[in-house]
CSV table of C-alpha atoms in Angstrom, one decimal:
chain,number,residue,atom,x,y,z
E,18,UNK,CA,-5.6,-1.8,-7.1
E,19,UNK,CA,-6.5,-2.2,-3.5
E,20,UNK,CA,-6.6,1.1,-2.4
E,21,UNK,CA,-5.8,4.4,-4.1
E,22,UNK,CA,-2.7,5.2,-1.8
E,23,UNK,CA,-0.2,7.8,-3.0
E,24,UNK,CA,2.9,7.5,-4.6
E,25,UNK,CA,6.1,8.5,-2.7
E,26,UNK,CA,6.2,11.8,-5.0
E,27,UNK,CA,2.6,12.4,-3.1
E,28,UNK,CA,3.7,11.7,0.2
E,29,UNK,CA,6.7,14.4,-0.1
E,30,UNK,CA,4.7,16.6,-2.1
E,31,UNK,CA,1.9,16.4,1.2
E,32,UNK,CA,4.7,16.2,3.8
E,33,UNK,CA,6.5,19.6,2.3
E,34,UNK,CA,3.1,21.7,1.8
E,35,UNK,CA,3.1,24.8,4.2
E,36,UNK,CA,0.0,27.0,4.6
E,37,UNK,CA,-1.7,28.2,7.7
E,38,UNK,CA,-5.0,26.9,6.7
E,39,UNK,CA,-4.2,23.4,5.5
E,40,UNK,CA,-7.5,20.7,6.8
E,41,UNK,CA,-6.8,17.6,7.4
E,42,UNK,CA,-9.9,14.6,7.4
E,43,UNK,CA,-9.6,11.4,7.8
E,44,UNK,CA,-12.9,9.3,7.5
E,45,UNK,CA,-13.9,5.5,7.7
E,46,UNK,CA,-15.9,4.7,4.7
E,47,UNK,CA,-16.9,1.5,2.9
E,48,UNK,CA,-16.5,-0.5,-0.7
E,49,UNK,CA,-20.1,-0.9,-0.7
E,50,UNK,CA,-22.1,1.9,-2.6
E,51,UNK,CA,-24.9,1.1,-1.0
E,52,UNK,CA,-23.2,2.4,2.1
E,53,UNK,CA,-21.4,5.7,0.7
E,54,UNK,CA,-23.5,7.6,2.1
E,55,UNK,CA,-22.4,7.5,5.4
E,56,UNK,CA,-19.1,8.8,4.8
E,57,UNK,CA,-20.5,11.3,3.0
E,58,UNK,CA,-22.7,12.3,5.7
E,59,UNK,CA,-19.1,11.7,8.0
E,60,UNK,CA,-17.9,14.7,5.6
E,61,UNK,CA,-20.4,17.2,6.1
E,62,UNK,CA,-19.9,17.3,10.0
E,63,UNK,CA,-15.8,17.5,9.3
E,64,UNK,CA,-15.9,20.1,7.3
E,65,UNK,CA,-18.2,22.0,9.5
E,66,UNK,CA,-15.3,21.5,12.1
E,67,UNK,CA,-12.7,22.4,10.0
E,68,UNK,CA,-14.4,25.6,9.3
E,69,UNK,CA,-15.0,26.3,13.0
E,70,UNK,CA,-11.1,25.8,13.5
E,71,UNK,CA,-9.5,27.7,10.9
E,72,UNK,CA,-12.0,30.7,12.4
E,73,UNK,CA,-10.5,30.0,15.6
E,74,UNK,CA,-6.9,29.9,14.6
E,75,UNK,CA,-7.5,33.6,12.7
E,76,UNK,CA,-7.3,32.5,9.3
E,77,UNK,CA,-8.8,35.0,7.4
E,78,UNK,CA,-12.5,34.5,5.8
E,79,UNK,CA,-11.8,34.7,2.5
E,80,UNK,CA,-8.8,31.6,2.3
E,81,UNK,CA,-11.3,29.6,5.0
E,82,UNK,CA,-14.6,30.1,2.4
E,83,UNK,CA,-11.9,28.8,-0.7
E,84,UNK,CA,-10.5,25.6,1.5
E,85,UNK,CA,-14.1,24.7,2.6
E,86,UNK,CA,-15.8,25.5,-0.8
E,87,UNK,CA,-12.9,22.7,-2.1
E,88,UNK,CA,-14.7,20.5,0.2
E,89,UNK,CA,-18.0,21.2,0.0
E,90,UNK,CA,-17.3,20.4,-3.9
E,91,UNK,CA,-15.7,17.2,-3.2
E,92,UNK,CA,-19.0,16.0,-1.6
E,93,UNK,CA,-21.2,16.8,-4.5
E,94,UNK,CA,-19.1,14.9,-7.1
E,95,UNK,CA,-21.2,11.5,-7.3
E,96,UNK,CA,-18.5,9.9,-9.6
E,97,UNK,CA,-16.1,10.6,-6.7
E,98,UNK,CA,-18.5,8.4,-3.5
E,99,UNK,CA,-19.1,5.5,-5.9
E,100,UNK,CA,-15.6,3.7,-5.3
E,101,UNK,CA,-14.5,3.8,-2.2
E,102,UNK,CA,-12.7,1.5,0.1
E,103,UNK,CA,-12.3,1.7,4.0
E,104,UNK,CA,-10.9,4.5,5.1
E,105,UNK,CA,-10.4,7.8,3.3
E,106,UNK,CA,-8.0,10.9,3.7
E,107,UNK,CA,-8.7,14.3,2.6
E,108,UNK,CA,-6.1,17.2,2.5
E,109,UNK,CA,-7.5,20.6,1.7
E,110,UNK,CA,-5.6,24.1,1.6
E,111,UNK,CA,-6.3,27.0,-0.8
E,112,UNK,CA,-5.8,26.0,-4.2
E,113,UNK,CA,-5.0,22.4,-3.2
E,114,UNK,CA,-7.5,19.2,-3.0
E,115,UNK,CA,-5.9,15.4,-2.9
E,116,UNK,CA,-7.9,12.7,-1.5
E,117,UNK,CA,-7.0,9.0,-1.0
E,118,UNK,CA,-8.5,5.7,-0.3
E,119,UNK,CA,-7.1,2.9,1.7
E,120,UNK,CA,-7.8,-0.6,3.4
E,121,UNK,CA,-7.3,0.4,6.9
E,122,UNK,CA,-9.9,1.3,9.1
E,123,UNK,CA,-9.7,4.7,10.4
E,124,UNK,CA,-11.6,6.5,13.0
E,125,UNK,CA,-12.7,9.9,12.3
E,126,UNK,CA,-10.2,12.9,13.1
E,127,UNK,CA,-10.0,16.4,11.6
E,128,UNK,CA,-7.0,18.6,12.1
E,129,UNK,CA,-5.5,21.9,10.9
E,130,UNK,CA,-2.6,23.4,11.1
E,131,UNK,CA,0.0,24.9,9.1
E,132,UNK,CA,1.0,21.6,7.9
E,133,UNK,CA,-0.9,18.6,6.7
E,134,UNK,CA,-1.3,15.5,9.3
E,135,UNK,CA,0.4,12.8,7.1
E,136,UNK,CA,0.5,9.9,10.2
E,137,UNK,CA,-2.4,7.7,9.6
E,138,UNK,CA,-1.8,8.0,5.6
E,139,UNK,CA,2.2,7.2,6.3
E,140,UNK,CA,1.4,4.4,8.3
E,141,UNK,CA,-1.0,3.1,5.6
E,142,UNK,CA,1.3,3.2,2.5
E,143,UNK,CA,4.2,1.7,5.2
E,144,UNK,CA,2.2,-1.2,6.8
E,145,UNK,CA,0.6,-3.1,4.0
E,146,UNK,CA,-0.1,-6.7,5.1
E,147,UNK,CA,-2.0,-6.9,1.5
E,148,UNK,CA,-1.1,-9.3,-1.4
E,149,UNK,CA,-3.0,-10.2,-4.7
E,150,UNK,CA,-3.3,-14.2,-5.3
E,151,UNK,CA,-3.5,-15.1,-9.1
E,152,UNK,CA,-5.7,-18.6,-9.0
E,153,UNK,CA,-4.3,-20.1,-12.5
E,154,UNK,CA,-5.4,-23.4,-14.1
E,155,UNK,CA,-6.3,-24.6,-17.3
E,156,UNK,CA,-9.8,-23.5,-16.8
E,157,UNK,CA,-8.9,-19.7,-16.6
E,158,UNK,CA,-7.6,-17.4,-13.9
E,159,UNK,CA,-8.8,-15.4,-11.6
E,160,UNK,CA,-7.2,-12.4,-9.2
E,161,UNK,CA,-7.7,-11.5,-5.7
E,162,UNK,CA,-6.9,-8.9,-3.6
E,163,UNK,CA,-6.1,-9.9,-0.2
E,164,UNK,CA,-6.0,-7.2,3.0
E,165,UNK,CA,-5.4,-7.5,6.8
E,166,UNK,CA,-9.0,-5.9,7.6
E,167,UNK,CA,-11.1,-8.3,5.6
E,168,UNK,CA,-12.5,-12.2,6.2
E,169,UNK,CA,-11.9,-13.3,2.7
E,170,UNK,CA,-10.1,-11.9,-0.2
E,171,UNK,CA,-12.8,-10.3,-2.9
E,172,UNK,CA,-12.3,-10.8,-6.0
E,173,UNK,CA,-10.5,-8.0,-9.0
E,174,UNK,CA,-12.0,-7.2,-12.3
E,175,UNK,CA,-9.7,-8.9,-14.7
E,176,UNK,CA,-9.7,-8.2,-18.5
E,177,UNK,CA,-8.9,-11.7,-20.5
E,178,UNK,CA,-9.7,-13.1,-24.2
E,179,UNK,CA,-12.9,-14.8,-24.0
E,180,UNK,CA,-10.8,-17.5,-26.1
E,181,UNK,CA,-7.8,-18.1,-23.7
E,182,UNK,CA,-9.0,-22.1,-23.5
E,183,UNK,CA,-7.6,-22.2,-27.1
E,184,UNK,CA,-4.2,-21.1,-26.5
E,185,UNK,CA,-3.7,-24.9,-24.8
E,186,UNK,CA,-5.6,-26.8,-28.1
E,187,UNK,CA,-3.7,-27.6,-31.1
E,188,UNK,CA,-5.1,-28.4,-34.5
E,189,UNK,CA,-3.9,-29.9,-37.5
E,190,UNK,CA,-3.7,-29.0,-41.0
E,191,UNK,CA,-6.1,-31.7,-42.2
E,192,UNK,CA,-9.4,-31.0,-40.5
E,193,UNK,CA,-9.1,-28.2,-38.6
E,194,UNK,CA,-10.4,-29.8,-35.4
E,195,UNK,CA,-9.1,-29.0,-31.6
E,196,UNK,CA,-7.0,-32.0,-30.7
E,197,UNK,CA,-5.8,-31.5,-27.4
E,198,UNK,CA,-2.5,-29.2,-25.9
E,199,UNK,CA,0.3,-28.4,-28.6
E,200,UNK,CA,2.8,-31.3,-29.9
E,201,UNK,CA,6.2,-31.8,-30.1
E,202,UNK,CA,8.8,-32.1,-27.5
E,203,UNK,CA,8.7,-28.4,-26.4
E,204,UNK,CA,5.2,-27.8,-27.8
E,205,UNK,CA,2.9,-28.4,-24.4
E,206,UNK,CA,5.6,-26.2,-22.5
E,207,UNK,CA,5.5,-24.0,-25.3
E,208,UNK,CA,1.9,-23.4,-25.2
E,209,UNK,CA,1.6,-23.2,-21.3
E,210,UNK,CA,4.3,-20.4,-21.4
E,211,UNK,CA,2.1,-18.6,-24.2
E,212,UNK,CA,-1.3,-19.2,-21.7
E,213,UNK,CA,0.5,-17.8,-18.7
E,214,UNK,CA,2.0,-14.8,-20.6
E,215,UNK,CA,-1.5,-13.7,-21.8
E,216,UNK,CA,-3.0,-14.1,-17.8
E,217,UNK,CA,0.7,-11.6,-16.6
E,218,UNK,CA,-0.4,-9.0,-19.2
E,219,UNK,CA,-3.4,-8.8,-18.1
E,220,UNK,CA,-2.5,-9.3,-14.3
E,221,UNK,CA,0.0,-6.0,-15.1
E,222,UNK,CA,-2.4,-4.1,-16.6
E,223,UNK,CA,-4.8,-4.4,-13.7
E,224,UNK,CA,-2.2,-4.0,-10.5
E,225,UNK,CA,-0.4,-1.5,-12.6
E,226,UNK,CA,3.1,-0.6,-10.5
E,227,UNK,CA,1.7,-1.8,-6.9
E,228,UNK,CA,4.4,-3.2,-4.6
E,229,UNK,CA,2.2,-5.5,-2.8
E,230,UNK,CA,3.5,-9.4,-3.2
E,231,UNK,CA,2.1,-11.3,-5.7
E,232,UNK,CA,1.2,-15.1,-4.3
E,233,UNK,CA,0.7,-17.6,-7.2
E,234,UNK,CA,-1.9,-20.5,-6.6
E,235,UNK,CA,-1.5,-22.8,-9.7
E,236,UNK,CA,-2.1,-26.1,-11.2
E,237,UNK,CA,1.0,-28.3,-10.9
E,238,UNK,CA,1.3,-27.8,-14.6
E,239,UNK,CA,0.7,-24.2,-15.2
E,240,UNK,CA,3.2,-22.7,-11.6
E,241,UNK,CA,6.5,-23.1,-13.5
E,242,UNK,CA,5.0,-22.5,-16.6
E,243,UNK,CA,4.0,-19.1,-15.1
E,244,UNK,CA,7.3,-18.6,-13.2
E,245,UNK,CA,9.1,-18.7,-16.1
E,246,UNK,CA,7.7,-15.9,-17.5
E,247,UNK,CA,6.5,-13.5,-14.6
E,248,UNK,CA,8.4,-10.5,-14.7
E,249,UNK,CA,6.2,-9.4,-11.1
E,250,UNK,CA,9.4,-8.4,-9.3
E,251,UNK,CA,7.3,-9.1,-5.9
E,252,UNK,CA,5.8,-12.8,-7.1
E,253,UNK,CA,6.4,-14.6,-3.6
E,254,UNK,CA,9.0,-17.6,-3.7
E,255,UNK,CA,6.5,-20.0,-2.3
E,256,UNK,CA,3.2,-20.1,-4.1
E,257,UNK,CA,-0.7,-22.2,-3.0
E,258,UNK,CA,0.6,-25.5,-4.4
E,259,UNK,CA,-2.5,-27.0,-5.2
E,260,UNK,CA,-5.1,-26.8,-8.0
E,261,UNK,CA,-7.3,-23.3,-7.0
E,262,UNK,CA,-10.9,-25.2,-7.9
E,263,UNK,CA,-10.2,-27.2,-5.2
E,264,UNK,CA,-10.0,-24.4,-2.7
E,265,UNK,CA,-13.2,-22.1,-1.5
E,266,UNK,CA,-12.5,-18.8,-1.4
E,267,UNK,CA,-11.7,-19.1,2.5
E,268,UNK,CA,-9.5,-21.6,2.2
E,269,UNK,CA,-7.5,-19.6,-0.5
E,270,UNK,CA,-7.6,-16.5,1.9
E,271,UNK,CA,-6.1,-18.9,4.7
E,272,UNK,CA,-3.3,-20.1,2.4
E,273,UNK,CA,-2.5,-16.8,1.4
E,274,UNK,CA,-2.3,-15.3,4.9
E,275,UNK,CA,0.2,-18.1,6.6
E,276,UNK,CA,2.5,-17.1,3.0
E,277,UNK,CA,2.5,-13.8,3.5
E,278,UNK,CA,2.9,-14.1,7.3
E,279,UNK,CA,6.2,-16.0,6.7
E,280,UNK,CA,7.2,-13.4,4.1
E,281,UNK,CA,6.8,-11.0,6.9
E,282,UNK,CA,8.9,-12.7,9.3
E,283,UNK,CA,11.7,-13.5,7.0
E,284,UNK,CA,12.0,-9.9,5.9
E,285,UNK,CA,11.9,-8.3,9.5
E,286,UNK,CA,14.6,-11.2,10.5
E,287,UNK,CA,16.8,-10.2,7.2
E,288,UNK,CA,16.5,-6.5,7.9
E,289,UNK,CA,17.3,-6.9,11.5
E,290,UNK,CA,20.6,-8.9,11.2
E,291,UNK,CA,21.4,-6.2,8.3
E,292,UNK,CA,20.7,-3.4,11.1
E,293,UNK,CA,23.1,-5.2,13.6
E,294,UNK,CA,26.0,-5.4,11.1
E,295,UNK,CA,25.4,-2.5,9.8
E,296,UNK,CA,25.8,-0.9,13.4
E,297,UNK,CA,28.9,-2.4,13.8
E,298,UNK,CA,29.9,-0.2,11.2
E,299,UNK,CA,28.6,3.0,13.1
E,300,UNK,CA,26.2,3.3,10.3
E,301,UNK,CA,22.9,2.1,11.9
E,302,UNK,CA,21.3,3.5,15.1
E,303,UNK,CA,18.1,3.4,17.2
E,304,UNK,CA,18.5,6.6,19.4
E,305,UNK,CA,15.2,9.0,18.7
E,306,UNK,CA,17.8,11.9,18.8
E,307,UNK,CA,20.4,10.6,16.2
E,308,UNK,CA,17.8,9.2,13.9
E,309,UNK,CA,15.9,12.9,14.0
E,310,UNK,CA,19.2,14.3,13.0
E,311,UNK,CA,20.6,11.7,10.3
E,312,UNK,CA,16.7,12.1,8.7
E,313,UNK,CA,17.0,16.0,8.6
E,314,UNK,CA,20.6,15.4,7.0
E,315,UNK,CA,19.4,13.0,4.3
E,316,UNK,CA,21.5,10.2,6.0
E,317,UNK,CA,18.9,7.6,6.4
E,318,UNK,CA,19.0,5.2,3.8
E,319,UNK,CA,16.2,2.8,5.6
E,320,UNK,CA,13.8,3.7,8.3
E,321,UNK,CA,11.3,1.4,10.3
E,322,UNK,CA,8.8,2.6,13.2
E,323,UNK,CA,7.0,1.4,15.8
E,324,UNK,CA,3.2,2.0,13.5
E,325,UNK,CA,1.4,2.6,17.0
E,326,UNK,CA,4.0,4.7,18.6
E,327,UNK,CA,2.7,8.8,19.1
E,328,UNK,CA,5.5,11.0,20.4
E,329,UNK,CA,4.8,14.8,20.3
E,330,UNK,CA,7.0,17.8,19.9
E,331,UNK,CA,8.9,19.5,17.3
E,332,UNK,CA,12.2,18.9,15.0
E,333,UNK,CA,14.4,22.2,14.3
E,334,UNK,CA,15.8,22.5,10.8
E,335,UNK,CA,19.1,21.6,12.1
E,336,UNK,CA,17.6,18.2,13.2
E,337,UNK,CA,17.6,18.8,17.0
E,338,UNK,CA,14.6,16.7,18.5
E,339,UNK,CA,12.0,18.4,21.5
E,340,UNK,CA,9.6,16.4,23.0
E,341,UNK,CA,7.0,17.6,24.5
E,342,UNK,CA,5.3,15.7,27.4
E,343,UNK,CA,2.2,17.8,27.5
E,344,UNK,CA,1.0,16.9,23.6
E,345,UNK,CA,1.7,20.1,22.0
E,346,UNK,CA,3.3,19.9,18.6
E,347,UNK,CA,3.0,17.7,16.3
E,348,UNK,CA,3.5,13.9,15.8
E,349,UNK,CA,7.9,13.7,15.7
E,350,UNK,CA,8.1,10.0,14.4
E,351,UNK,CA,6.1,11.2,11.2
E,352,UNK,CA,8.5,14.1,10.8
E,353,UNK,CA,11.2,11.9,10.7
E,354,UNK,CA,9.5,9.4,8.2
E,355,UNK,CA,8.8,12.3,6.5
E,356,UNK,CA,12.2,13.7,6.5
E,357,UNK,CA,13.4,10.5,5.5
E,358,UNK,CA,11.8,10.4,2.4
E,359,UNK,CA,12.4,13.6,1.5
E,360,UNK,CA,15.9,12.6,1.5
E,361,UNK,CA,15.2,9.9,-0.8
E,362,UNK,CA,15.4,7.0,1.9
E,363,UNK,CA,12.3,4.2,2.3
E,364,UNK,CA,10.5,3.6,5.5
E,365,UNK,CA,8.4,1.1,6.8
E,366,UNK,CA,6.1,0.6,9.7
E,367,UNK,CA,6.1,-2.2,11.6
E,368,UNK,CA,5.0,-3.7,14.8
E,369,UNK,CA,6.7,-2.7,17.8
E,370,UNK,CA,8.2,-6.0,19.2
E,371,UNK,CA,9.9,-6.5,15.5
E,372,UNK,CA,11.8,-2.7,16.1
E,373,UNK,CA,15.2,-3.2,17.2
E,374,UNK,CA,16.2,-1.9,20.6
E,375,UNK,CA,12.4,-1.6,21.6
E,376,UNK,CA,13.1,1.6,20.0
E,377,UNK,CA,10.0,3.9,18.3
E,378,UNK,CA,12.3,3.9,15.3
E,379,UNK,CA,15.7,2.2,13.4
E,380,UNK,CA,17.9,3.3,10.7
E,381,UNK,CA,20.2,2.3,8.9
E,382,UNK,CA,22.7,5.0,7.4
E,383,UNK,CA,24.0,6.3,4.2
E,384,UNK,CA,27.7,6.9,5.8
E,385,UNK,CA,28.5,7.0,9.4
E,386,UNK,CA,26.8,10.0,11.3
């Protein structure tokens, strides 16, 4: 995969965690080994802070030594530092260690509280402008990750039959020799369909369940071929319509990008012509206060947020929203996102122009509230 984000039973599992000395780290880092070192280096100097602010905040020196041993541990496992990608996140408490990798690049910040600081991990896993390309042809295929804080895409490990070439040959009963793709009226279809099914498998077993889009670049003979069998539920409509060997690696980033930037804008115009009618309906709204409440209520069936808004305060049980102009608290859009998936809803970040209202946040509703 690209990154090692976490799954939306890790994010509520993070966002519901309560414990007075829970750390927070995030870290920029790097998918060169040769350069792990500096973020491991990053990690020593955090977790010195750390331990300075749980003393601070009175946590008591037996819990601070177990969260900070948890850490220091992390940074002596060498299988741990040889993968990485470009920004990490580290969430320690007593008895509890997760750390994730992702594409975005993330200054360095170290928190604690009695609550983990989920908001640059949400708006990681919620503002994905990554795809993978599959380059298919007759020659072979290759896959590529492509992500909004890289020049090119790089290229993924993928695990095919060092005799895939054959699949396309034929050969007869008399001698035995390759003559060329498979006969018969259906046979070259046949055969292509076979090819491409062997390239999905593999392409599966590598991206696992990701939800990224899947762009297809693919000789004119092999795109339906592999259409026909993709069962990718995010393969993009509109594929690289040329042959990939006739495309450096730039120009197939380039491609790729202008796709998925059209992906992005028909989506955001979809969802918000859905949020209009849906508001019609008193069943979608963009008022901080409502949207606070309907989260806490398990009302919100879809969430999107301005990814660079920062509004501080605090959300009562019952919902009821306090801002607080002075930056005490802590971050009230990621509470809601939080909430919001707690109550089983999706979220998404996106960039401000493209939320309704010039609104921080939009929802639409399970029911009216």
């Amino acid at each position: 995969m690209l990154a090692n984000l976490p799954s939306p039973s890790d994010l509520q599992r993070l966002t519901d965690h309560r414990d007075d000395a829970s750390v927070t780290i995030y870290l920029p880092a790097s998918p060169l080994p040769r350069e792990s070192d500096v973020a491991r280096i990053a990690l020593k100097s955090a977790t010195a802070e750390a331990a300075r602010a749980l003393d601070a905040r009175g946590v008591p020196v037996a819990k601070c030594r177990k969260v900070i041993g948890q850490l220091e541990a992390l940074d002596s496992d060498d299988e741990f530092w040889t993968r990485q990608a470009r920004g990490l996140a580290v969430f320690a408490a007593p008895g509890m260690l997760e750390a994730y990798r992702f594409v975005t690049e993330t200054p360095s910040q170290v928190s604690t509280n009695d609550r983990f600081d989920i908001g640059v991990l949400l708006r990681a896993v919620a503002f994905d402008p990554g795809a993978y390309v599959l380059a298919i042809n007759e020659g072979g295929a290759h896959l590529y990750g492509v992500s909004g804080d890289q020049e090119t895409a790089r290229e993924l490990d993928l695990a095919l039959p060092a005799d895939l070439h054959s699949v396309l040959e034929y050969t007869t009963a008399e001698d035995q020799l390759p003559r060329g793709r498979a006969l018969g009226a259906n046979g070259e279809k046949t055969e292509q369909q076979r090819y491409c099914r062997i390239v999905q498998d593999a392409v599966l077993d590598r991206i696992g369940a990701a939800s990224l889009p899947l762009i297809l670049a693919a000789s004119r003979e092999l795109a339906p071929a592999y259409r026909a069998v993709n069962s990718y539920p995010r393969l993009t409509k509109h594929g690289i319509d040329v042959n990939p060997e006739s495309l450096t690696l730039p120009q197939l980033t380039e491609k790729a990008r202008a796709i998925l930037d059209e992906l992005y804008r028909d989506e955001i115009t979809a969802w918000g012509e859905r949020f209009e009618l849906q508001r019609s309906k008193d069943r979608a709204t963009g008022d901080l206060g409502h949207v606070a409440r309907a989260a806490t209520s398990s009302a919100v069936e879809e969430l999107v947020f301005d990814m660079d808004a920062a509004l501080a305060g605090s959300i009562d049980d019952d919902g009821a929203l306090h801002l607080d102009d002075g930056g005490e608290g802590y971050g009230v859009i990621d509470e809601i996102a939080a909430r919001v998936l707690r109550g089983g809803g999706s979220v998404r970040a996106l960039r401000a122009e493209d939320v309704p209202n010039g609104s921080p946040v939009a929802a639409i509703l399970r029911y009216p509230f």
